[in-house]
Amino acid sequence: MTDDKPDQTPDQTPDKQPDQPPPPRPEPKPEPQPEPDAKLEADAKPVPTPMPKPKPKTPNLALRRLRTGFKPSRGQAIVALVLALVACMAVVQVRVNRADDGYQNARREDLIAILDGLGQNTRRLESEITDLEERKNSLSSSADKAQTAREQAEAQVRTLGILAGTLPAQGPGVRITLNDPQSKMTSSNLLDAIEELRDAGAEAIQINGAVRVVASTDFVDDAPGIAVDGKKVTSPYVVEAIGESHNLSGAANFPGGLVSEVTGPQVGGTAEVTELPALQITALHAPEEHRYARPAASPTK
């Protein structure tokens, strides 16, 4: 049996070489870096480090509700203002009432006397209203209206003459005698006495039977004594007044009034009040001629 494989010549036999590592690859050369500019490095500013953001606070619901509750609305503000005004008015009214309450320390008998005097003044005013109404009806129905009007005018002149002190007067009243042994009584004390009598309804007043007291009467200290309308009067001072005697006496004896003032330590005198059913006042006031005032025309003409 023959071998069919072709013969191989030495030239055709492959060269077998031992295993060798592959040659190393050449390392790439680093690219040249540009040299930093010293001037740019000097001018460059440091980059600030960013701060961490604060965590959002959790809202306090209780505090928010409290603020909402204390924030008044417009209606609540108006109501508060009205209540403040009402309270202020109430306080003022209470203080006024306390200041005007001059009778809280008065005795029961004195209060009864005051009420009795007020009732009598009311009846007197009602009587005057009735008289005026009768006068009006008389003028309307009288056949001789001129004569009736003349009579009423004359009566009015007499009334005005008593008030002006140009005519004498008579009627019930009081006589008040004031003794001042130490000459401590002043014109203010006497003026207070006159004012109290006028407030009680005195219609005609005279002092020591010589001076008629009218609206223009002046009082001046003239020790020892007091000058009234230029006439000097001395102790004892006798004040006579026509009017409802009970009212006049109650006004003089009222606590803190004329009698208390004269008999107190400020004056140290005595006072005597006498009610009289009939009293005459004869002192007259000489009216002075008016320099500027003149009667005005009636508005009905």
PDB file of C-alpha atoms in Angstrom:
ATOM      1  CA  MET A   1       0.000   0.000   0.000  1.00  0.00           C
ATOM      2  CA  THR A   2       1.409   3.218  -1.031  1.00  0.00           C
ATOM      3  CA  ASP A   3       1.336   6.525   0.770  1.00  0.00           C
ATOM      4  CA  ASP A   4      -0.617   9.045  -1.277  1.00  0.00           C
ATOM      5  CA  LYS A   5       0.584  12.171   0.727  1.00  0.00           C
ATOM      6  CA  PRO A   6       2.815  14.337  -1.279  1.00  0.00           C
ATOM      7  CA  ASP A   7       6.278  14.695  -0.203  1.00  0.00           C
ATOM      8  CA  GLN A   8       7.204  17.879   1.405  1.00  0.00           C
ATOM      9  CA  THR A   9      10.377  19.500   0.648  1.00  0.00           C
ATOM     10  CA  PRO A  10      12.363  21.279   3.275  1.00  0.00           C
ATOM     11  CA  ASP A  11      11.573  24.599   1.637  1.00  0.00           C
ATOM     12  CA  GLN A  12       7.973  24.028   1.925  1.00  0.00           C
ATOM     13  CA  THR A  13       8.062  22.993   5.557  1.00  0.00           C
ATOM     14  CA  PRO A  14       6.812  25.890   7.756  1.00  0.00           C
ATOM     15  CA  ASP A  15       9.229  27.421  10.099  1.00  0.00           C
ATOM     16  CA  LYS A  16       8.245  26.837  13.631  1.00  0.00           C
ATOM     17  CA  GLN A  17       9.414  29.618  16.021  1.00  0.00           C
ATOM     18  CA  PRO A  18       8.980  29.773  19.801  1.00  0.00           C
ATOM     19  CA  ASP A  19       6.088  31.869  21.228  1.00  0.00           C
ATOM     20  CA  GLN A  20       7.215  35.489  21.962  1.00  0.00           C
ATOM     21  CA  PRO A  21       5.263  38.402  23.563  1.00  0.00           C
ATOM     22  CA  PRO A  22       4.041  41.075  21.245  1.00  0.00           C
ATOM     23  CA  PRO A  23       6.129  44.167  21.122  1.00  0.00           C
ATOM     24  CA  PRO A  24       4.988  46.961  23.504  1.00  0.00           C
ATOM     25  CA  ARG A  25       3.024  49.781  22.044  1.00  0.00           C
ATOM     26  CA  PRO A  26       4.580  53.189  22.244  1.00  0.00           C
ATOM     27  CA  GLU A  27       2.979  55.337  25.007  1.00  0.00           C
ATOM     28  CA  PRO A  28       1.405  58.532  23.757  1.00  0.00           C
ATOM     29  CA  LYS A  29       3.237  61.641  24.763  1.00  0.00           C
ATOM     30  CA  PRO A  30       1.184  64.049  26.955  1.00  0.00           C
ATOM     31  CA  GLU A  31       0.162  67.152  25.275  1.00  0.00           C
ATOM     32  CA  PRO A  32       1.886  70.201  26.595  1.00  0.00           C
ATOM     33  CA  GLN A  33      -0.380  72.161  28.958  1.00  0.00           C
ATOM     34  CA  PRO A  34      -0.366  75.955  28.680  1.00  0.00           C
ATOM     35  CA  GLU A  35       1.403  77.554  31.519  1.00  0.00           C
ATOM     36  CA  PRO A  36      -1.043  79.476  33.774  1.00  0.00           C
ATOM     37  CA  ASP A  37      -0.841  83.178  33.604  1.00  0.00           C
ATOM     38  CA  ALA A  38       0.269  84.528  36.952  1.00  0.00           C
ATOM     39  CA  LYS A  39      -1.662  87.759  36.450  1.00  0.00           C
ATOM     40  CA  LEU A  40      -4.954  85.932  35.802  1.00  0.00           C
ATOM     41  CA  GLU A  41      -4.415  83.790  38.852  1.00  0.00           C
ATOM     42  CA  ALA A  42      -3.916  86.927  40.943  1.00  0.00           C
ATOM     43  CA  ASP A  43      -7.079  88.589  39.620  1.00  0.00           C
ATOM     44  CA  ALA A  44      -9.288  85.524  39.964  1.00  0.00           C
ATOM     45  CA  LYS A  45     -11.701  85.758  42.921  1.00  0.00           C
ATOM     46  CA  PRO A  46     -12.437  82.788  45.106  1.00  0.00           C
ATOM     47  CA  VAL A  47     -15.747  81.182  44.305  1.00  0.00           C
ATOM     48  CA  PRO A  48     -18.013  81.409  47.437  1.00  0.00           C
ATOM     49  CA  THR A  49     -19.149  78.150  48.793  1.00  0.00           C
ATOM     50  CA  PRO A  50     -22.951  77.956  48.492  1.00  0.00           C
ATOM     51  CA  MET A  51     -24.718  77.935  51.886  1.00  0.00           C
ATOM     52  CA  PRO A  52     -27.285  75.265  52.480  1.00  0.00           C
ATOM     53  CA  LYS A  53     -30.850  76.516  52.273  1.00  0.00           C
ATOM     54  CA  PRO A  54     -32.645  76.744  55.639  1.00  0.00           C
ATOM     55  CA  LYS A  55     -35.360  74.295  56.145  1.00  0.00           C
ATOM     56  CA  PRO A  56     -38.845  75.863  56.021  1.00  0.00           C
ATOM     57  CA  LYS A  57     -40.326  76.338  59.462  1.00  0.00           C
ATOM     58  CA  THR A  58     -43.390  74.389  60.307  1.00  0.00           C
ATOM     59  CA  PRO A  59     -46.286  76.909  60.764  1.00  0.00           C
ATOM     60  CA  ASN A  60     -47.575  77.214  64.329  1.00  0.00           C
ATOM     61  CA  LEU A  61     -51.315  76.713  63.924  1.00  0.00           C
ATOM     62  CA  ALA A  62     -52.104  77.684  67.528  1.00  0.00           C
ATOM     63  CA  LEU A  63     -50.238  80.988  67.221  1.00  0.00           C
ATOM     64  CA  ARG A  64     -51.919  81.707  63.898  1.00  0.00           C
ATOM     65  CA  ARG A  65     -55.373  81.114  65.412  1.00  0.00           C
ATOM     66  CA  LEU A  66     -54.539  83.327  68.374  1.00  0.00           C
ATOM     67  CA  ARG A  67     -53.473  86.200  66.087  1.00  0.00           C
ATOM     68  CA  THR A  68     -56.603  85.778  64.001  1.00  0.00           C
ATOM     69  CA  GLY A  69     -58.785  85.911  67.115  1.00  0.00           C
ATOM     70  CA  PHE A  70     -57.152  89.140  68.375  1.00  0.00           C
ATOM     71  CA  LYS A  71     -57.509  90.919  65.046  1.00  0.00           C
ATOM     72  CA  PRO A  72     -60.840  92.810  65.380  1.00  0.00           C
ATOM     73  CA  SER A  73     -63.096  93.302  62.458  1.00  0.00           C
ATOM     74  CA  ARG A  74     -64.630  96.651  61.509  1.00  0.00           C
ATOM     75  CA  GLY A  75     -67.933  95.822  63.192  1.00  0.00           C
ATOM     76  CA  GLN A  76     -66.206  94.804  66.413  1.00  0.00           C
ATOM     77  CA  ALA A  77     -64.240  98.068  66.444  1.00  0.00           C
ATOM     78  CA  ILE A  78     -67.441 100.106  66.058  1.00  0.00           C
ATOM     79  CA  VAL A  79     -69.149  98.199  68.873  1.00  0.00           C
ATOM     80  CA  ALA A  80     -66.119  98.716  71.139  1.00  0.00           C
ATOM     81  CA  LEU A  81     -66.133 102.468  70.411  1.00  0.00           C
ATOM     82  CA  VAL A  82     -69.856 102.762  71.197  1.00  0.00           C
ATOM     83  CA  LEU A  83     -69.419 100.870  74.473  1.00  0.00           C
ATOM     84  CA  ALA A  84     -66.517 103.134  75.450  1.00  0.00           C
ATOM     85  CA  LEU A  85     -68.615 106.251  74.806  1.00  0.00           C
ATOM     86  CA  VAL A  86     -71.537 104.855  76.821  1.00  0.00           C
ATOM     87  CA  ALA A  87     -69.238 104.019  79.726  1.00  0.00           C
ATOM     88  CA  CYS A  88     -67.700 107.508  79.632  1.00  0.00           C
ATOM     89  CA  MET A  89     -71.134 109.147  79.651  1.00  0.00           C
ATOM     90  CA  ALA A  90     -72.236 106.945  82.555  1.00  0.00           C
ATOM     91  CA  VAL A  91     -69.187 107.925  84.619  1.00  0.00           C
ATOM     92  CA  VAL A  92     -69.737 111.625  83.898  1.00  0.00           C
ATOM     93  CA  GLN A  93     -73.424 111.366  84.827  1.00  0.00           C
ATOM     94  CA  VAL A  94     -72.615 109.624  88.120  1.00  0.00           C
ATOM     95  CA  ARG A  95     -70.075 112.307  88.998  1.00  0.00           C
ATOM     96  CA  VAL A  96     -72.522 115.086  88.160  1.00  0.00           C
ATOM     97  CA  ASN A  97     -75.211 113.456  90.285  1.00  0.00           C
ATOM     98  CA  ARG A  98     -72.814 113.153  93.196  1.00  0.00           C
ATOM     99  CA  ALA A  99     -71.685 116.762  92.815  1.00  0.00           C
ATOM    100  CA  ASP A 100     -75.266 118.068  92.637  1.00  0.00           C
ATOM    101  CA  ASP A 101     -76.536 115.971  95.548  1.00  0.00           C
ATOM    102  CA  GLY A 102     -76.504 118.728  98.146  1.00  0.00           C
ATOM    103  CA  TYR A 103     -79.380 117.306 100.180  1.00  0.00           C
ATOM    104  CA  GLN A 104     -77.910 113.913 101.119  1.00  0.00           C
ATOM    105  CA  ASN A 105     -76.840 115.138 104.564  1.00  0.00           C
ATOM    106  CA  ALA A 106     -80.009 117.152 105.253  1.00  0.00           C
ATOM    107  CA  ARG A 107     -82.378 116.132 107.991  1.00  0.00           C
ATOM    108  CA  ARG A 108     -85.779 114.680 107.281  1.00  0.00           C
ATOM    109  CA  GLU A 109     -87.548 117.744 108.640  1.00  0.00           C
ATOM    110  CA  ASP A 110     -85.523 120.013 106.365  1.00  0.00           C
ATOM    111  CA  LEU A 111     -86.314 117.911 103.293  1.00  0.00           C
ATOM    112  CA  ILE A 112     -90.008 117.988 104.161  1.00  0.00           C
ATOM    113  CA  ALA A 113     -89.833 121.768 104.498  1.00  0.00           C
ATOM    114  CA  ILE A 114     -88.143 122.044 101.089  1.00  0.00           C
ATOM    115  CA  LEU A 115     -90.762 119.849  99.429  1.00  0.00           C
ATOM    116  CA  ASP A 116     -93.515 121.844 101.108  1.00  0.00           C
ATOM    117  CA  GLY A 117     -91.977 125.066  99.800  1.00  0.00           C
ATOM    118  CA  LEU A 118     -91.732 123.681  96.276  1.00  0.00           C
ATOM    119  CA  GLY A 119     -95.362 122.647  96.422  1.00  0.00           C
ATOM    120  CA  GLN A 120     -96.423 126.115  97.527  1.00  0.00           C
ATOM    121  CA  ASN A 121     -94.377 127.707  94.741  1.00  0.00           C
ATOM    122  CA  THR A 122     -96.079 125.411  92.262  1.00  0.00           C
ATOM    123  CA  ARG A 123     -99.496 126.418  93.523  1.00  0.00           C
ATOM    124  CA  ARG A 124     -98.528 130.079  93.345  1.00  0.00           C
ATOM    125  CA  LEU A 125     -97.401 129.727  89.731  1.00  0.00           C
ATOM    126  CA  GLU A 126    -100.580 127.867  88.861  1.00  0.00           C
ATOM    127  CA  SER A 127    -102.572 130.702  90.423  1.00  0.00           C
ATOM    128  CA  GLU A 128    -100.674 133.240  88.319  1.00  0.00           C
ATOM    129  CA  ILE A 129    -101.408 131.209  85.198  1.00  0.00           C
ATOM    130  CA  THR A 130    -105.098 131.184  86.089  1.00  0.00           C
ATOM    131  CA  ASP A 131    -105.089 134.967  86.602  1.00  0.00           C
ATOM    132  CA  LEU A 132    -103.435 135.512  83.229  1.00  0.00           C
ATOM    133  CA  GLU A 133    -105.961 133.287  81.504  1.00  0.00           C
ATOM    134  CA  GLU A 134    -108.816 135.177  83.163  1.00  0.00           C
ATOM    135  CA  ARG A 135    -107.256 138.451  82.067  1.00  0.00           C
ATOM    136  CA  LYS A 136    -107.028 137.188  78.517  1.00  0.00           C
ATOM    137  CA  ASN A 137    -110.655 136.073  78.536  1.00  0.00           C
ATOM    138  CA  SER A 138    -111.709 139.395  80.034  1.00  0.00           C
ATOM    139  CA  LEU A 139    -109.976 141.316  77.255  1.00  0.00           C
ATOM    140  CA  SER A 140    -111.614 139.146  74.649  1.00  0.00           C
ATOM    141  CA  SER A 141    -115.178 139.370  75.976  1.00  0.00           C
ATOM    142  CA  SER A 142    -115.342 142.766  77.643  1.00  0.00           C
ATOM    143  CA  ALA A 143    -117.611 145.360  76.036  1.00  0.00           C
ATOM    144  CA  ASP A 144    -115.304 148.156  77.075  1.00  0.00           C
ATOM    145  CA  LYS A 145    -111.966 146.622  76.152  1.00  0.00           C
ATOM    146  CA  ALA A 146    -110.144 149.951  76.433  1.00  0.00           C
ATOM    147  CA  GLN A 147    -111.189 150.445  80.052  1.00  0.00           C
ATOM    148  CA  THR A 148    -110.329 146.877  80.969  1.00  0.00           C
ATOM    149  CA  ALA A 149    -106.948 147.155  79.322  1.00  0.00           C
ATOM    150  CA  ARG A 150    -106.304 150.423  81.175  1.00  0.00           C
ATOM    151  CA  GLU A 151    -107.108 148.849  84.529  1.00  0.00           C
ATOM    152  CA  GLN A 152    -104.884 145.907  83.845  1.00  0.00           C
ATOM    153  CA  ALA A 153    -102.086 148.211  82.748  1.00  0.00           C
ATOM    154  CA  GLU A 154    -102.337 150.148  85.986  1.00  0.00           C
ATOM    155  CA  ALA A 155    -102.199 146.929  87.981  1.00  0.00           C
ATOM    156  CA  GLN A 156     -99.137 145.905  85.995  1.00  0.00           C
ATOM    157  CA  VAL A 157     -97.489 149.254  86.758  1.00  0.00           C
ATOM    158  CA  ARG A 158     -98.077 148.742  90.479  1.00  0.00           C
ATOM    159  CA  THR A 159     -96.584 145.253  90.304  1.00  0.00           C
ATOM    160  CA  LEU A 160     -93.547 146.494  88.422  1.00  0.00           C
ATOM    161  CA  GLY A 161     -93.199 149.400  90.854  1.00  0.00           C
ATOM    162  CA  ILE A 162     -92.977 146.946  93.767  1.00  0.00           C
ATOM    163  CA  LEU A 163     -90.391 144.861  91.958  1.00  0.00           C
ATOM    164  CA  ALA A 164     -88.376 147.941  91.004  1.00  0.00           C
ATOM    165  CA  GLY A 165     -88.576 149.290  94.557  1.00  0.00           C
ATOM    166  CA  THR A 166     -90.260 152.556  93.569  1.00  0.00           C
ATOM    167  CA  LEU A 167     -93.497 151.754  95.439  1.00  0.00           C
ATOM    168  CA  PRO A 168     -94.030 150.590  99.042  1.00  0.00           C
ATOM    169  CA  ALA A 169     -95.300 147.072  99.628  1.00  0.00           C
ATOM    170  CA  GLN A 170     -97.120 145.105 102.285  1.00  0.00           C
ATOM    171  CA  GLY A 171     -97.952 141.468 102.888  1.00  0.00           C
ATOM    172  CA  PRO A 172     -96.868 138.392 104.845  1.00  0.00           C
ATOM    173  CA  GLY A 173     -93.184 137.747 105.277  1.00  0.00           C
ATOM    174  CA  VAL A 174     -90.283 137.379 107.700  1.00  0.00           C
ATOM    175  CA  ARG A 175     -88.037 139.616 109.767  1.00  0.00           C
ATOM    176  CA  ILE A 176     -84.465 138.378 110.249  1.00  0.00           C
ATOM    177  CA  THR A 177     -82.315 140.078 112.898  1.00  0.00           C
ATOM    178  CA  LEU A 178     -78.555 139.459 112.648  1.00  0.00           C
ATOM    179  CA  ASN A 179     -76.287 140.506 115.528  1.00  0.00           C
ATOM    180  CA  ASP A 180     -72.560 140.832 114.812  1.00  0.00           C
ATOM    181  CA  PRO A 181     -70.827 141.805 118.092  1.00  0.00           C
ATOM    182  CA  GLN A 182     -67.333 141.108 116.737  1.00  0.00           C
ATOM    183  CA  SER A 183     -67.847 143.003 113.449  1.00  0.00           C
ATOM    184  CA  LYS A 184     -66.846 139.913 111.427  1.00  0.00           C
ATOM    185  CA  MET A 185     -69.806 139.968 109.080  1.00  0.00           C
ATOM    186  CA  THR A 186     -68.902 140.952 105.528  1.00  0.00           C
ATOM    187  CA  SER A 187     -70.787 142.087 102.470  1.00  0.00           C
ATOM    188  CA  SER A 188     -70.586 138.535 101.080  1.00  0.00           C
ATOM    189  CA  ASN A 189     -72.513 137.199 104.086  1.00  0.00           C
ATOM    190  CA  LEU A 190     -75.263 139.771 103.639  1.00  0.00           C
ATOM    191  CA  LEU A 191     -75.414 139.187  99.883  1.00  0.00           C
ATOM    192  CA  ASP A 192     -75.761 135.424 100.454  1.00  0.00           C
ATOM    193  CA  ALA A 193     -78.692 136.102 102.775  1.00  0.00           C
ATOM    194  CA  ILE A 194     -80.429 138.228 100.127  1.00  0.00           C
ATOM    195  CA  GLU A 195     -79.874 135.593  97.438  1.00  0.00           C
ATOM    196  CA  GLU A 196     -81.327 132.835  99.657  1.00  0.00           C
ATOM    197  CA  LEU A 197     -84.448 134.908 100.302  1.00  0.00           C
ATOM    198  CA  ARG A 198     -84.872 135.650  96.600  1.00  0.00           C
ATOM    199  CA  ASP A 199     -84.539 131.966  95.755  1.00  0.00           C
ATOM    200  CA  ALA A 200     -87.261 131.225  98.300  1.00  0.00           C
ATOM    201  CA  GLY A 201     -89.675 133.637  96.572  1.00  0.00           C
ATOM    202  CA  ALA A 202     -89.135 137.005  98.289  1.00  0.00           C
ATOM    203  CA  GLU A 203     -90.884 139.762  96.297  1.00  0.00           C
ATOM    204  CA  ALA A 204     -89.714 142.842  98.235  1.00  0.00           C
ATOM    205  CA  ILE A 205     -86.746 143.265 100.608  1.00  0.00           C
ATOM    206  CA  GLN A 206     -85.413 146.086 102.745  1.00  0.00           C
ATOM    207  CA  ILE A 207     -82.464 146.346 105.179  1.00  0.00           C
ATOM    208  CA  ASN A 208     -82.619 148.261 108.474  1.00  0.00           C
ATOM    209  CA  GLY A 209     -85.755 149.998 107.188  1.00  0.00           C
ATOM    210  CA  ALA A 210     -83.591 152.357 105.133  1.00  0.00           C
ATOM    211  CA  VAL A 211     -82.382 150.563 101.992  1.00  0.00           C
ATOM    212  CA  ARG A 212     -84.639 148.916  99.428  1.00  0.00           C
ATOM    213  CA  VAL A 213     -82.969 145.927  97.774  1.00  0.00           C
ATOM    214  CA  VAL A 214     -83.464 145.676  94.002  1.00  0.00           C
ATOM    215  CA  ALA A 215     -81.697 143.971  91.132  1.00  0.00           C
ATOM    216  CA  SER A 216     -79.007 146.676  90.877  1.00  0.00           C
ATOM    217  CA  THR A 217     -78.239 146.896  94.628  1.00  0.00           C
ATOM    218  CA  ASP A 218     -74.538 146.618  95.476  1.00  0.00           C
ATOM    219  CA  PHE A 219     -72.864 145.524  98.727  1.00  0.00           C
ATOM    220  CA  VAL A 220     -69.423 146.817  99.781  1.00  0.00           C
ATOM    221  CA  ASP A 221     -67.419 146.216 102.970  1.00  0.00           C
ATOM    222  CA  ASP A 222     -67.200 149.396 105.073  1.00  0.00           C
ATOM    223  CA  ALA A 223     -65.935 148.347 108.510  1.00  0.00           C
ATOM    224  CA  PRO A 224     -67.399 148.521 110.971  1.00  0.00           C
ATOM    225  CA  GLY A 225     -70.474 147.847 108.869  1.00  0.00           C
ATOM    226  CA  ILE A 226     -71.534 147.358 105.249  1.00  0.00           C
ATOM    227  CA  ALA A 227     -72.378 149.919 102.563  1.00  0.00           C
ATOM    228  CA  VAL A 228     -75.576 149.011 100.687  1.00  0.00           C
ATOM    229  CA  ASP A 229     -76.230 151.156  97.610  1.00  0.00           C
ATOM    230  CA  GLY A 230     -73.894 153.755  99.129  1.00  0.00           C
ATOM    231  CA  LYS A 231     -75.718 153.823 102.509  1.00  0.00           C
ATOM    232  CA  LYS A 232     -73.830 152.432 105.487  1.00  0.00           C
ATOM    233  CA  VAL A 233     -75.693 149.991 107.732  1.00  0.00           C
ATOM    234  CA  THR A 234     -74.353 148.480 110.947  1.00  0.00           C
ATOM    235  CA  SER A 235     -75.191 145.677 113.371  1.00  0.00           C
ATOM    236  CA  PRO A 236     -77.829 144.618 114.185  1.00  0.00           C
ATOM    237  CA  TYR A 237     -78.777 143.994 110.553  1.00  0.00           C
ATOM    238  CA  VAL A 238     -82.559 143.725 110.176  1.00  0.00           C
ATOM    239  CA  VAL A 239     -83.611 142.139 106.906  1.00  0.00           C
ATOM    240  CA  GLU A 240     -87.347 142.239 106.114  1.00  0.00           C
ATOM    241  CA  ALA A 241     -88.779 140.315 103.179  1.00  0.00           C
ATOM    242  CA  ILE A 242     -92.323 139.903 101.836  1.00  0.00           C
ATOM    243  CA  GLY A 243     -93.332 136.515 100.496  1.00  0.00           C
ATOM    244  CA  GLU A 244     -94.583 133.136 101.660  1.00  0.00           C
ATOM    245  CA  SER A 245     -93.378 133.295 105.271  1.00  0.00           C
ATOM    246  CA  HIS A 246     -92.919 129.543 105.715  1.00  0.00           C
ATOM    247  CA  ASN A 247     -90.722 129.262 102.631  1.00  0.00           C
ATOM    248  CA  LEU A 248     -88.621 132.271 103.613  1.00  0.00           C
ATOM    249  CA  SER A 249     -88.137 130.979 107.160  1.00  0.00           C
ATOM    250  CA  GLY A 250     -87.152 127.532 105.894  1.00  0.00           C
ATOM    251  CA  ALA A 251     -84.592 129.037 103.517  1.00  0.00           C
ATOM    252  CA  ALA A 252     -82.983 131.058 106.338  1.00  0.00           C
ATOM    253  CA  ASN A 253     -82.839 128.097 108.746  1.00  0.00           C
ATOM    254  CA  PHE A 254     -81.664 125.534 106.188  1.00  0.00           C
ATOM    255  CA  PRO A 255     -78.432 123.749 107.290  1.00  0.00           C
ATOM    256  CA  GLY A 256     -75.478 125.581 105.821  1.00  0.00           C
ATOM    257  CA  GLY A 257     -77.656 128.612 105.079  1.00  0.00           C
ATOM    258  CA  LEU A 258     -77.900 132.098 106.554  1.00  0.00           C
ATOM    259  CA  VAL A 259     -78.421 131.204 110.220  1.00  0.00           C
ATOM    260  CA  SER A 260     -75.692 128.543 110.192  1.00  0.00           C
ATOM    261  CA  GLU A 261     -73.258 130.954 108.548  1.00  0.00           C
ATOM    262  CA  VAL A 262     -73.863 133.812 111.009  1.00  0.00           C
ATOM    263  CA  THR A 263     -73.891 131.677 114.162  1.00  0.00           C
ATOM    264  CA  GLY A 264     -70.840 129.648 113.080  1.00  0.00           C
ATOM    265  CA  PRO A 265     -67.235 130.295 114.101  1.00  0.00           C
ATOM    266  CA  GLN A 266     -66.578 132.441 111.030  1.00  0.00           C
ATOM    267  CA  VAL A 267     -68.858 135.250 112.303  1.00  0.00           C
ATOM    268  CA  GLY A 268     -69.752 134.211 115.848  1.00  0.00           C
ATOM    269  CA  GLY A 269     -73.005 136.177 115.926  1.00  0.00           C
ATOM    270  CA  THR A 270     -76.669 135.422 116.556  1.00  0.00           C
ATOM    271  CA  ALA A 271     -79.662 135.202 114.236  1.00  0.00           C
ATOM    272  CA  GLU A 272     -83.391 135.423 114.929  1.00  0.00           C
ATOM    273  CA  VAL A 273     -86.041 134.602 112.308  1.00  0.00           C
ATOM    274  CA  THR A 274     -89.633 135.735 112.898  1.00  0.00           C
ATOM    275  CA  GLU A 275     -92.585 134.916 110.652  1.00  0.00           C
ATOM    276  CA  LEU A 276     -95.095 137.773 110.329  1.00  0.00           C
ATOM    277  CA  PRO A 277     -98.613 137.639 108.873  1.00  0.00           C
ATOM    278  CA  ALA A 278     -98.398 141.326 107.863  1.00  0.00           C
ATOM    279  CA  LEU A 279     -95.302 143.305 107.075  1.00  0.00           C
ATOM    280  CA  GLN A 280     -94.781 146.738 105.538  1.00  0.00           C
ATOM    281  CA  ILE A 281     -91.792 147.758 103.481  1.00  0.00           C
ATOM    282  CA  THR A 282     -91.539 151.508 103.133  1.00  0.00           C
ATOM    283  CA  ALA A 283     -87.975 152.096 101.940  1.00  0.00           C
ATOM    284  CA  LEU A 284     -87.878 153.183  98.277  1.00  0.00           C
ATOM    285  CA  HIS A 285     -85.271 152.952  95.583  1.00  0.00           C
ATOM    286  CA  ALA A 286     -84.551 156.078  93.547  1.00  0.00           C
ATOM    287  CA  PRO A 287     -84.201 154.907  89.950  1.00  0.00           C
ATOM    288  CA  GLU A 288     -81.404 156.405  87.904  1.00  0.00           C
ATOM    289  CA  GLU A 289     -82.008 157.703  84.414  1.00  0.00           C
ATOM    290  CA  HIS A 290     -80.691 155.359  81.769  1.00  0.00           C
ATOM    291  CA  ARG A 291     -78.004 156.881  79.580  1.00  0.00           C
ATOM    292  CA  TYR A 292     -78.207 154.427  76.706  1.00  0.00           C
ATOM    293  CA  ALA A 293     -81.201 152.064  77.076  1.00  0.00           C
ATOM    294  CA  ARG A 294     -84.502 153.282  75.611  1.00  0.00           C
ATOM    295  CA  PRO A 295     -87.901 151.555  75.402  1.00  0.00           C
ATOM    296  CA  ALA A 296     -88.255 149.513  72.232  1.00  0.00           C
ATOM    297  CA  ALA A 297     -91.337 149.436  70.021  1.00  0.00           C
ATOM    298  CA  SER A 298     -93.745 146.579  70.582  1.00  0.00           C
ATOM    299  CA  PRO A 299     -93.097 143.712  68.131  1.00  0.00           C
ATOM    300  CA  THR A 300     -96.857 143.499  67.447  1.00  0.00           C
ATOM    301  CA  LYS A 301     -97.039 147.040  66.063  1.00  0.00           C
TER     302      LYS A 301
END
